mmCIF file of C-alpha atoms and ligand atoms in Angstrom:
data_model
loop_
_atom_site.group_PDB
_atom_site.id
_atom_site.type_symbol
_atom_site.label_atom_id
_atom_site.label_comp_id
_atom_site.label_asym_id
_atom_site.label_seq_id
_atom_site.Cartn_x
_atom_site.Cartn_y
_atom_site.Cartn_z
ATOM 1 C CA UNK A 1 -46.707 119.517 -28.956
ATOM 2 C CA UNK A 2 -43.060 119.203 -29.980
ATOM 3 C CA UNK A 3 -41.261 115.871 -30.106
ATOM 4 C CA UNK A 4 -38.537 115.313 -27.506
ATOM 5 C CA UNK A 5 -36.387 113.967 -30.362
ATOM 6 C CA UNK A 6 -34.991 111.032 -28.415
ATOM 7 C CA UNK A 7 -35.530 107.294 -28.385
ATOM 8 C CA UNK A 8 -35.628 104.696 -31.139
ATOM 9 C CA UNK A 9 -37.637 104.411 -34.332
ATOM 10 C CA UNK A 10 -38.150 101.102 -36.150
ATOM 11 C CA UNK A 11 -37.235 101.431 -39.835
ATOM 12 C CA UNK A 12 -37.543 98.363 -42.060
ATOM 13 C CA UNK A 13 -36.693 96.101 -39.125
ATOM 14 C CA UNK A 14 -33.833 98.113 -37.631
ATOM 15 C CA UNK A 15 -34.100 100.298 -34.539
ATOM 16 C CA UNK A 16 -32.417 103.620 -35.284
ATOM 17 C CA UNK A 17 -31.944 106.749 -33.203
ATOM 18 C CA UNK A 18 -34.735 109.303 -33.534
ATOM 19 C CA UNK A 19 -32.431 111.807 -35.281
ATOM 20 C CA UNK A 20 -31.357 109.222 -37.859
ATOM 21 C CA UNK A 21 -34.897 108.171 -38.846
ATOM 22 C CA UNK A 22 -34.859 110.150 -42.098
ATOM 23 C CA UNK A 23 -35.925 109.543 -45.695
ATOM 24 C CA UNK A 24 -34.825 111.183 -48.942
ATOM 25 C CA UNK A 25 -36.736 114.227 -50.255
ATOM 26 C CA UNK A 26 -37.218 112.319 -53.526
ATOM 27 C CA UNK A 27 -39.179 109.567 -51.755
ATOM 28 C CA UNK A 28 -42.448 108.930 -53.593
ATOM 29 C CA UNK A 29 -44.574 109.447 -50.470
ATOM 30 C CA UNK A 30 -43.387 113.037 -50.065
ATOM 31 C CA UNK A 31 -44.652 114.001 -53.529
ATOM 32 C CA UNK A 32 -47.673 111.763 -54.073
ATOM 33 C CA UNK A 33 -49.051 110.904 -50.629
ATOM 34 C CA UNK A 34 -48.366 107.223 -51.245
ATOM 35 C CA UNK A 35 -48.412 106.011 -47.655
ATOM 36 C CA UNK A 36 -50.769 104.224 -45.283
ATOM 37 C CA UNK A 37 -50.514 104.343 -41.552
ATOM 38 C CA UNK A 38 -52.001 103.445 -38.187
ATOM 39 C CA UNK A 39 -52.575 105.166 -34.882
ATOM 40 C CA UNK A 40 -52.861 102.912 -31.841
ATOM 41 C CA UNK A 41 -52.256 103.406 -28.137
ATOM 42 C CA UNK A 42 -50.438 101.604 -25.366
ATOM 43 C CA UNK A 43 -51.739 102.199 -21.832
ATOM 44 C CA UNK A 44 -50.193 101.707 -18.404
ATOM 45 C CA UNK A 45 -52.444 99.169 -16.668
ATOM 46 C CA UNK A 46 -52.225 97.478 -13.248
ATOM 47 C CA UNK A 47 -50.731 94.465 -15.079
ATOM 48 C CA UNK A 48 -48.175 96.557 -16.943
ATOM 49 C CA UNK A 49 -48.151 98.263 -20.330
ATOM 50 C CA UNK A 50 -50.789 97.014 -22.745
ATOM 51 C CA UNK A 51 -51.634 97.930 -26.349
ATOM 52 C CA UNK A 52 -55.320 98.356 -27.081
ATOM 53 C CA UNK A 53 -56.547 96.211 -29.992
ATOM 54 C CA UNK A 54 -53.104 95.993 -31.549
ATOM 55 C CA UNK A 55 -54.184 93.111 -33.790
ATOM 56 C CA UNK A 56 -57.100 95.091 -35.225
ATOM 57 C CA UNK A 57 -54.883 98.104 -35.891
ATOM 58 C CA UNK A 58 -52.183 96.091 -37.618
ATOM 59 C CA UNK A 59 -54.797 94.213 -39.631
ATOM 60 C CA UNK A 60 -56.218 97.542 -40.804
ATOM 61 C CA UNK A 61 -52.697 98.630 -41.770
ATOM 62 C CA UNK A 62 -52.333 95.502 -43.897
ATOM 63 C CA UNK A 63 -55.703 96.104 -45.545
ATOM 64 C CA UNK A 64 -54.961 99.782 -46.200
ATOM 65 C CA UNK A 65 -51.704 98.687 -47.861
ATOM 66 C CA UNK A 66 -53.572 96.063 -49.881
ATOM 67 C CA UNK A 67 -55.964 98.694 -51.311
ATOM 68 C CA UNK A 68 -52.908 100.656 -52.473
ATOM 69 C CA UNK A 69 -51.205 97.530 -53.895
ATOM 70 C CA UNK A 70 -48.329 97.751 -51.443
ATOM 71 C CA UNK A 71 -46.786 94.535 -50.212
ATOM 72 C CA UNK A 72 -44.575 94.496 -47.160
ATOM 73 C CA UNK A 73 -42.857 91.314 -45.968
ATOM 74 C CA UNK A 74 -44.429 91.124 -42.491
ATOM 75 C CA UNK A 75 -47.442 89.076 -41.469
ATOM 76 C CA UNK A 76 -49.872 90.121 -38.744
ATOM 77 C CA UNK A 77 -47.824 88.538 -35.948
ATOM 78 C CA UNK A 78 -44.670 90.127 -37.384
ATOM 79 C CA UNK A 79 -46.258 93.580 -37.306
ATOM 80 C CA UNK A 80 -47.453 93.150 -33.743
ATOM 81 C CA UNK A 81 -44.030 91.938 -32.641
ATOM 82 C CA UNK A 82 -42.355 94.887 -34.345
ATOM 83 C CA UNK A 83 -44.570 97.313 -32.412
ATOM 84 C CA UNK A 84 -43.938 95.526 -29.103
ATOM 85 C CA UNK A 85 -40.196 95.449 -29.786
ATOM 86 C CA UNK A 86 -40.220 99.212 -30.455
ATOM 87 C CA UNK A 87 -42.101 99.923 -27.220
ATOM 88 C CA UNK A 88 -39.672 97.779 -25.234
ATOM 89 C CA UNK A 89 -36.683 99.476 -26.880
ATOM 90 C CA UNK A 90 -38.061 102.867 -25.839
ATOM 91 C CA UNK A 91 -38.927 101.756 -22.283
ATOM 92 C CA UNK A 92 -42.282 103.506 -22.550
ATOM 93 C CA UNK A 93 -45.080 102.672 -20.124
ATOM 94 C CA UNK A 94 -47.738 104.323 -22.275
ATOM 95 C CA UNK A 95 -47.547 105.874 -25.719
ATOM 96 C CA UNK A 96 -49.202 106.607 -29.026
ATOM 97 C CA UNK A 97 -48.084 104.157 -31.734
ATOM 98 C CA UNK A 98 -47.625 105.275 -35.339
ATOM 99 C CA UNK A 99 -46.685 102.604 -37.906
ATOM 100 C CA UNK A 100 -46.420 103.829 -41.518
ATOM 101 C CA UNK A 101 -45.933 101.937 -44.773
ATOM 102 C CA UNK A 102 -44.902 104.082 -47.707
ATOM 103 C CA UNK A 103 -43.423 104.232 -51.175
ATOM 104 C CA UNK A 104 -39.794 105.176 -50.794
ATOM 105 C CA UNK A 105 -36.855 106.357 -52.908
ATOM 106 C CA UNK A 106 -36.077 105.168 -56.411
ATOM 107 C CA UNK A 107 -37.540 107.455 -59.100
ATOM 108 C CA UNK A 108 -40.344 110.005 -59.317
ATOM 109 C CA UNK A 109 -43.525 109.871 -61.344
ATOM 110 C CA UNK A 110 -47.155 109.094 -60.602
ATOM 111 C CA UNK A 111 -46.498 105.367 -61.063
ATOM 112 C CA UNK A 112 -45.535 104.159 -57.578
ATOM 113 C CA UNK A 113 -44.627 100.617 -58.635
ATOM 114 C CA UNK A 114 -41.038 101.588 -59.369
ATOM 115 C CA UNK A 115 -40.453 102.643 -55.755
ATOM 116 C CA UNK A 116 -39.757 100.318 -52.822
ATOM 117 C CA UNK A 117 -42.339 99.754 -50.089
ATOM 118 C CA UNK A 118 -40.729 100.862 -46.831
ATOM 119 C CA UNK A 119 -42.047 100.937 -43.277
ATOM 120 C CA UNK A 120 -41.410 102.618 -39.963
ATOM 121 C CA UNK A 121 -42.855 102.560 -36.450
ATOM 122 C CA UNK A 122 -42.560 105.559 -34.187
ATOM 123 C CA UNK A 123 -43.914 106.250 -30.719
ATOM 124 C CA UNK A 124 -44.587 109.337 -28.696
ATOM 125 C CA UNK A 125 -46.491 110.480 -25.665
ATOM 126 C CA UNK A 126 -49.867 111.916 -26.601
ATOM 127 C CA UNK A 127 -52.408 112.996 -23.999
ATOM 128 C CA UNK A 128 -56.083 113.903 -24.440
ATOM 129 C CA UNK A 129 -56.329 114.996 -28.094
ATOM 130 C CA UNK A 130 -59.108 117.557 -27.653
ATOM 131 C CA UNK A 131 -57.977 118.627 -24.183
ATOM 132 C CA UNK A 132 -58.523 117.020 -20.791
ATOM 133 C CA UNK A 133 -61.400 119.316 -19.822
ATOM 134 C CA UNK A 134 -63.291 118.332 -22.995
ATOM 135 C CA UNK A 135 -63.568 114.740 -21.725
ATOM 136 C CA UNK A 136 -66.184 115.958 -19.260
ATOM 137 C CA UNK A 137 -67.243 119.426 -20.400
ATOM 138 C CA UNK A 138 -67.407 118.582 -24.097
ATOM 139 C CA UNK A 139 -66.044 120.485 -27.089
ATOM 140 C CA UNK A 140 -67.494 123.123 -29.395
ATOM 141 C CA UNK A 141 -67.485 122.159 -33.045
ATOM 142 C CA UNK A 142 -68.859 123.235 -36.396
ATOM 143 C CA UNK A 143 -70.040 121.435 -39.502
ATOM 144 C CA UNK A 144 -67.232 121.754 -42.046
ATOM 145 C CA UNK A 145 -67.767 123.353 -45.430
ATOM 146 C CA UNK A 146 -65.402 120.714 -46.801
ATOM 147 C CA UNK A 147 -67.013 117.330 -47.511
ATOM 148 C CA UNK A 148 -65.317 113.965 -47.006
ATOM 149 C CA UNK A 149 -64.038 112.165 -50.075
ATOM 150 C CA UNK A 150 -66.712 111.090 -52.556
ATOM 151 C CA UNK A 151 -67.157 107.352 -53.019
ATOM 152 C CA UNK A 152 -64.745 105.929 -55.580
ATOM 153 C CA UNK A 153 -62.320 108.828 -55.358
ATOM 154 C CA UNK A 154 -59.962 108.319 -52.424
ATOM 155 C CA UNK A 155 -60.950 105.202 -50.457
ATOM 156 C CA UNK A 156 -62.144 106.327 -47.026
ATOM 157 C CA UNK A 157 -61.702 102.839 -45.563
ATOM 158 C CA UNK A 158 -57.950 102.972 -46.236
ATOM 159 C CA UNK A 159 -56.059 104.968 -43.620
ATOM 160 C CA UNK A 160 -53.871 106.606 -46.231
ATOM 161 C CA UNK A 161 -51.697 109.665 -45.787
ATOM 162 C CA UNK A 162 -53.459 111.178 -48.821
ATOM 163 C CA UNK A 163 -56.828 111.189 -47.019
ATOM 164 C CA UNK A 164 -55.383 113.435 -44.354
ATOM 165 C CA UNK A 165 -55.076 116.316 -46.801
ATOM 166 C CA UNK A 166 -58.883 116.369 -46.586
ATOM 167 C CA UNK A 167 -58.730 115.994 -42.783
ATOM 168 C CA UNK A 168 -56.282 118.892 -42.554
ATOM 169 C CA UNK A 169 -58.604 121.174 -44.539
ATOM 170 C CA UNK A 170 -61.443 120.299 -42.159
ATOM 171 C CA UNK A 171 -59.296 120.775 -39.057
ATOM 172 C CA UNK A 172 -57.778 124.069 -40.248
ATOM 173 C CA UNK A 173 -61.229 125.475 -41.011
ATOM 174 C CA UNK A 174 -62.376 124.566 -37.490
ATOM 175 C CA UNK A 175 -59.346 126.040 -35.742
ATOM 176 C CA UNK A 176 -59.265 129.240 -37.765
ATOM 177 C CA UNK A 177 -62.897 129.867 -36.845
ATOM 178 C CA UNK A 178 -62.321 129.259 -33.132
ATOM 179 C CA UNK A 179 -63.619 125.679 -32.856
ATOM 180 C CA UNK A 180 -61.595 122.727 -31.661
ATOM 181 C CA UNK A 181 -62.884 120.329 -34.302
ATOM 182 C CA UNK A 182 -65.326 120.029 -37.180
ATOM 183 C CA UNK A 183 -67.773 117.406 -38.361
ATOM 184 C CA UNK A 184 -67.617 116.675 -42.070
ATOM 185 C CA UNK A 185 -70.560 115.617 -44.208
ATOM 186 C CA UNK A 186 -70.285 113.166 -47.071
ATOM 187 C CA UNK A 187 -70.949 114.292 -50.659
ATOM 188 C CA UNK A 188 -74.653 113.533 -50.197
ATOM 189 C CA UNK A 189 -74.840 115.993 -47.308
ATOM 190 C CA UNK A 190 -75.172 113.333 -44.617
ATOM 191 C CA UNK A 191 -72.988 113.206 -41.528
ATOM 192 C CA UNK A 192 -69.680 111.408 -42.045
ATOM 193 C CA UNK A 193 -67.094 111.924 -39.277
ATOM 194 C CA UNK A 194 -64.640 114.337 -37.682
ATOM 195 C CA UNK A 195 -61.231 115.118 -39.162
ATOM 196 C CA UNK A 196 -59.677 112.262 -37.203
ATOM 197 C CA UNK A 197 -62.434 110.515 -35.287
ATOM 198 C CA UNK A 198 -65.810 108.856 -35.769
ATOM 199 C CA UNK A 199 -69.034 110.329 -34.478
ATOM 200 C CA UNK A 200 -71.891 108.967 -32.378
ATOM 201 C CA UNK A 201 -75.298 110.467 -31.549
ATOM 202 C CA UNK A 202 -77.712 109.471 -28.819
ATOM 203 C CA UNK A 203 -81.392 109.998 -29.484
ATOM 204 C CA UNK A 204 -84.120 108.611 -27.186
ATOM 205 C CA UNK A 205 -81.662 106.139 -25.664
ATOM 206 C CA UNK A 206 -80.471 104.743 -29.021
ATOM 207 C CA UNK A 207 -76.829 105.065 -30.060
ATOM 208 C CA UNK A 208 -76.578 106.050 -33.723
ATOM 209 C CA UNK A 209 -73.470 106.214 -35.904
ATOM 210 C CA UNK A 210 -73.015 106.638 -39.676
ATOM 211 C CA UNK A 211 -72.302 103.432 -41.627
ATOM 212 C CA UNK A 212 -69.108 102.624 -43.553
ATOM 213 C CA UNK A 213 -70.849 103.849 -46.732
ATOM 214 C CA UNK A 214 -70.903 107.422 -45.377
ATOM 215 C CA UNK A 215 -67.203 107.906 -46.311
ATOM 216 C CA UNK A 216 -65.898 107.084 -42.843
ATOM 217 C CA UNK A 217 -62.815 105.288 -41.667
ATOM 218 C CA UNK A 218 -63.927 102.054 -40.009
ATOM 219 C CA UNK A 219 -62.664 103.110 -36.605
ATOM 220 C CA UNK A 220 -61.457 100.538 -34.116
ATOM 221 C CA UNK A 221 -62.696 102.737 -31.287
ATOM 222 C CA UNK A 222 -66.043 102.957 -33.112
ATOM 223 C CA UNK A 223 -66.193 99.171 -33.228
ATOM 224 C CA UNK A 224 -65.219 98.977 -29.543
ATOM 225 C CA UNK A 225 -67.919 101.488 -28.543
ATOM 226 C CA UNK A 226 -70.556 99.523 -30.466
ATOM 227 C CA UNK A 227 -69.445 96.352 -28.657
ATOM 228 C CA UNK A 228 -69.425 98.033 -25.237
ATOM 229 C CA UNK A 229 -72.853 99.552 -25.895
ATOM 230 C CA UNK A 230 -74.237 96.082 -26.619
ATOM 231 C CA UNK A 231 -72.590 94.840 -23.397
ATOM 232 C CA UNK A 232 -74.441 97.629 -21.573
ATOM 233 C CA UNK A 233 -77.754 96.828 -23.331
ATOM 234 C CA UNK A 234 -77.744 100.151 -25.180
ATOM 235 C CA UNK A 235 -79.443 99.741 -28.577
ATOM 236 C CA UNK A 236 -77.161 100.604 -31.513
ATOM 237 C CA UNK A 237 -78.075 101.690 -35.025
ATOM 238 C CA UNK A 238 -75.561 102.124 -37.840
ATOM 239 C CA UNK A 239 -77.578 104.342 -40.141
ATOM 240 C CA UNK A 240 -77.409 107.393 -42.367
ATOM 241 C CA UNK A 241 -77.458 110.540 -40.252
ATOM 242 C CA UNK A 242 -78.910 113.723 -41.776
ATOM 243 C CA UNK A 243 -77.143 116.923 -40.738
ATOM 244 C CA UNK A 244 -80.100 118.222 -38.739
ATOM 245 C CA UNK A 245 -80.065 115.096 -36.562
ATOM 246 C CA UNK A 246 -76.863 116.484 -35.053
ATOM 247 C CA UNK A 247 -78.615 119.562 -33.665
ATOM 248 C CA UNK A 248 -81.580 117.606 -32.314
ATOM 249 C CA UNK A 249 -79.571 114.796 -30.698
ATOM 250 C CA UNK A 250 -79.688 114.321 -26.922
ATOM 251 C CA UNK A 251 -75.949 113.628 -26.932
ATOM 252 C CA UNK A 252 -73.113 113.653 -29.458
ATOM 253 C CA UNK A 253 -69.585 112.357 -28.962
ATOM 254 C CA UNK A 254 -66.435 111.637 -30.945
ATOM 255 C CA UNK A 255 -64.650 108.288 -30.767
ATOM 256 C CA UNK A 256 -61.137 107.550 -31.966
ATOM 257 C CA UNK A 257 -57.736 106.399 -30.813
ATOM 258 C CA UNK A 258 -56.484 109.958 -30.374
ATOM 259 C CA UNK A 259 -59.762 111.543 -29.183
ATOM 260 C CA UNK A 260 -60.777 108.419 -27.196
ATOM 261 C CA UNK A 261 -64.370 109.306 -26.165
ATOM 262 C CA UNK A 262 -64.908 113.079 -26.214
ATOM 263 C CA UNK A 263 -68.365 114.642 -25.839
ATOM 264 C CA UNK A 264 -69.552 117.457 -28.115
ATOM 265 C CA UNK A 265 -71.426 120.226 -26.310
ATOM 266 C CA UNK A 266 -72.280 122.508 -29.212
ATOM 267 C CA UNK A 267 -72.415 122.320 -32.977
ATOM 268 C CA UNK A 268 -72.544 125.539 -35.021
ATOM 269 C CA UNK A 269 -73.226 127.302 -31.692
ATOM 270 C CA UNK A 270 -76.362 125.226 -31.079
ATOM 271 C CA UNK A 271 -76.253 123.547 -27.664
ATOM 272 C CA UNK A 272 -76.469 119.772 -27.801
ATOM 273 C CA UNK A 273 -78.697 118.220 -25.117
ATOM 274 C CA UNK A 274 -77.683 119.455 -21.672
ATOM 275 C CA UNK A 275 -74.596 121.227 -23.048
ATOM 276 C CA UNK A 276 -72.067 118.863 -21.496
ATOM 277 C CA UNK A 277 -71.358 115.138 -21.307
ATOM 278 C CA UNK A 278 -74.684 113.283 -21.252
ATOM 279 C CA UNK A 279 -75.471 110.085 -19.321
ATOM 280 C CA UNK A 280 -75.071 107.584 -22.173
ATOM 281 C CA UNK A 281 -71.779 109.168 -23.239
ATOM 282 C CA UNK A 282 -70.619 109.076 -19.618
ATOM 283 C CA UNK A 283 -71.516 105.403 -19.193
ATOM 284 C CA UNK A 284 -69.718 104.440 -22.409
ATOM 285 C CA UNK A 285 -66.751 106.681 -21.690
ATOM 286 C CA UNK A 286 -66.293 105.194 -18.200
ATOM 287 C CA UNK A 287 -66.586 101.682 -19.577
ATOM 288 C CA UNK A 288 -64.114 102.471 -22.356
ATOM 289 C CA UNK A 289 -61.563 104.005 -19.984
ATOM 290 C CA UNK A 290 -61.956 101.086 -17.565
ATOM 291 C CA UNK A 291 -61.244 98.625 -20.379
ATOM 292 C CA UNK A 292 -58.275 100.444 -21.945
ATOM 293 C CA UNK A 293 -56.713 101.080 -18.558
ATOM 294 C CA UNK A 294 -57.143 97.441 -17.531
ATOM 295 C CA UNK A 295 -59.417 98.264 -14.571
ATOM 296 C CA UNK A 296 -62.025 95.643 -15.522
ATOM 297 C CA UNK A 297 -61.551 92.106 -16.871
ATOM 298 C CA UNK A 298 -60.523 92.096 -20.531
ATOM 299 C CA UNK A 299 -63.526 90.036 -21.646
ATOM 300 C CA UNK A 300 -63.028 90.812 -25.353
ATOM 301 C CA UNK A 301 -59.290 90.037 -25.402
ATOM 302 C CA UNK A 302 -58.465 93.591 -26.474
ATOM 303 C CA UNK A 303 -55.237 94.088 -24.515
ATOM 304 C CA UNK A 304 -51.818 92.899 -25.673
ATOM 305 C CA UNK A 305 -49.323 93.115 -22.852
ATOM 306 C CA UNK A 306 -45.897 94.458 -23.744
ATOM 307 C CA UNK A 307 -44.246 92.299 -21.077
ATOM 308 C CA UNK A 308 -46.503 89.197 -20.944
ATOM 309 C CA UNK A 309 -44.463 87.359 -18.305
ATOM 310 C CA UNK A 310 -44.483 90.323 -15.943
ATOM 311 C CA UNK A 311 -48.221 90.839 -16.464
ATOM 312 C CA UNK A 312 -48.919 87.155 -15.748
ATOM 313 C CA UNK A 313 -46.948 87.420 -12.500
ATOM 314 C CA UNK A 314 -48.742 90.619 -11.530
ATOM 315 C CA UNK A 315 -52.093 89.046 -12.270
ATOM 316 C CA UNK A 316 -51.246 86.017 -10.106
ATOM 317 C CA UNK A 317 -50.198 88.338 -7.285
ATOM 318 C CA UNK A 318 -53.395 90.340 -7.659
ATOM 319 C CA UNK A 319 -55.507 87.176 -7.700
ATOM 320 C CA UNK A 320 -53.763 86.018 -4.521
ATOM 321 C CA UNK A 321 -54.530 89.394 -2.938
ATOM 322 C CA UNK A 322 -58.152 89.158 -4.115
ATOM 323 C CA UNK A 323 -57.925 92.092 -6.556
ATOM 324 C CA UNK A 324 -59.899 91.942 -9.816
ATOM 325 C CA UNK A 325 -57.792 92.662 -12.929
HETATM 326 C C1 PLP B 1 -60.624 110.081 -40.278
HETATM 327 C C2 PLP B 1 -60.664 109.200 -39.070
HETATM 328 N N1 PLP B 1 -61.824 108.645 -38.710
HETATM 329 C C3 PLP B 1 -61.921 107.844 -37.639
HETATM 330 C C4 PLP B 1 -60.822 107.583 -36.845
HETATM 331 C C5 PLP B 1 -60.951 106.690 -35.656
HETATM 332 O O1 PLP B 1 -60.342 105.462 -35.897
HETATM 333 P P1 PLP B 1 -59.713 104.616 -34.710
HETATM 334 O O2 PLP B 1 -60.756 104.496 -33.679
HETATM 335 O O3 PLP B 1 -59.375 103.318 -35.327
HETATM 336 O O4 PLP B 1 -58.544 105.369 -34.217
HETATM 337 C C6 PLP B 1 -59.588 108.143 -37.184
HETATM 338 C C7 PLP B 1 -58.400 107.868 -36.373
HETATM 339 O O5 PLP B 1 -57.553 107.159 -36.786
HETATM 340 C C8 PLP B 1 -59.502 108.956 -38.319
HETATM 341 O O6 PLP B 1 -58.338 109.528 -38.668
#
């Protein structure tokens, strides 16, 4: 997927043309991976464009920055406004949202404190991450030979650019062996997550997902799926998952902003359950897509409308016409 190379990018509060959104090669982040970032999505809904859980994403960005002792002069509302302003400036109905906070240009050395903390927000169109067919048919994956970061090495809870060196090793191994994705274990040999998404298993009607202590990123989609499962009276267990539980699960699926909810149909060439999207995955996937696309009432307050006045007018019109929003 190449970028079209047009539109505006937010850099330290200024909207600049895509081609001008550059940083110096001597920027600290280029050499030492000293950046944290987010990945959120904006969807086209019947009430207009809406960002899914923008507050939670920007809060996680702030917390990732805090772990790395980076201070940026924007509060939570300021971050959300900056994202909304960037979407409006690009006239996008739906998009993937990528804010990044990083150590910029001043001097080079492991010590990042000498370098400024800079930030940017870019947007692009990004469809189904593991392919549209996979949303129903499922994807074929392997267990990676690379483990996720050990506790107290690189903090898994921080969405830092450095962590994605590990993700890239996992993803490259999968692709070079003909799989679309891989599942990584933690250093204890228990299931952790995919290269860029959390993992869920269904066994005897119970939804199981590894806990934060299994070197996972605390996914916002993961949290949303747990909430939706409880809404649907599906029991949920956040517990350590041994590798073999993957092969014996009735259903397995990935959850993440990019992957959304994507079923897994085989792992290491062992068929999972019925070998395609199972019923619990389907129920949760439908519910998730209904919520993000604004097709059901937003009971959890997860949608932030890009044009609130327009969405209020549309919702009044829909109410008058007797349409649920
Ligand atoms: C390593 C990793 N785990 C999990 C996730 C899922 O997180 P979220 O649902 O917040 O996108 C992501 C995506 O950002 C990720 O990169």
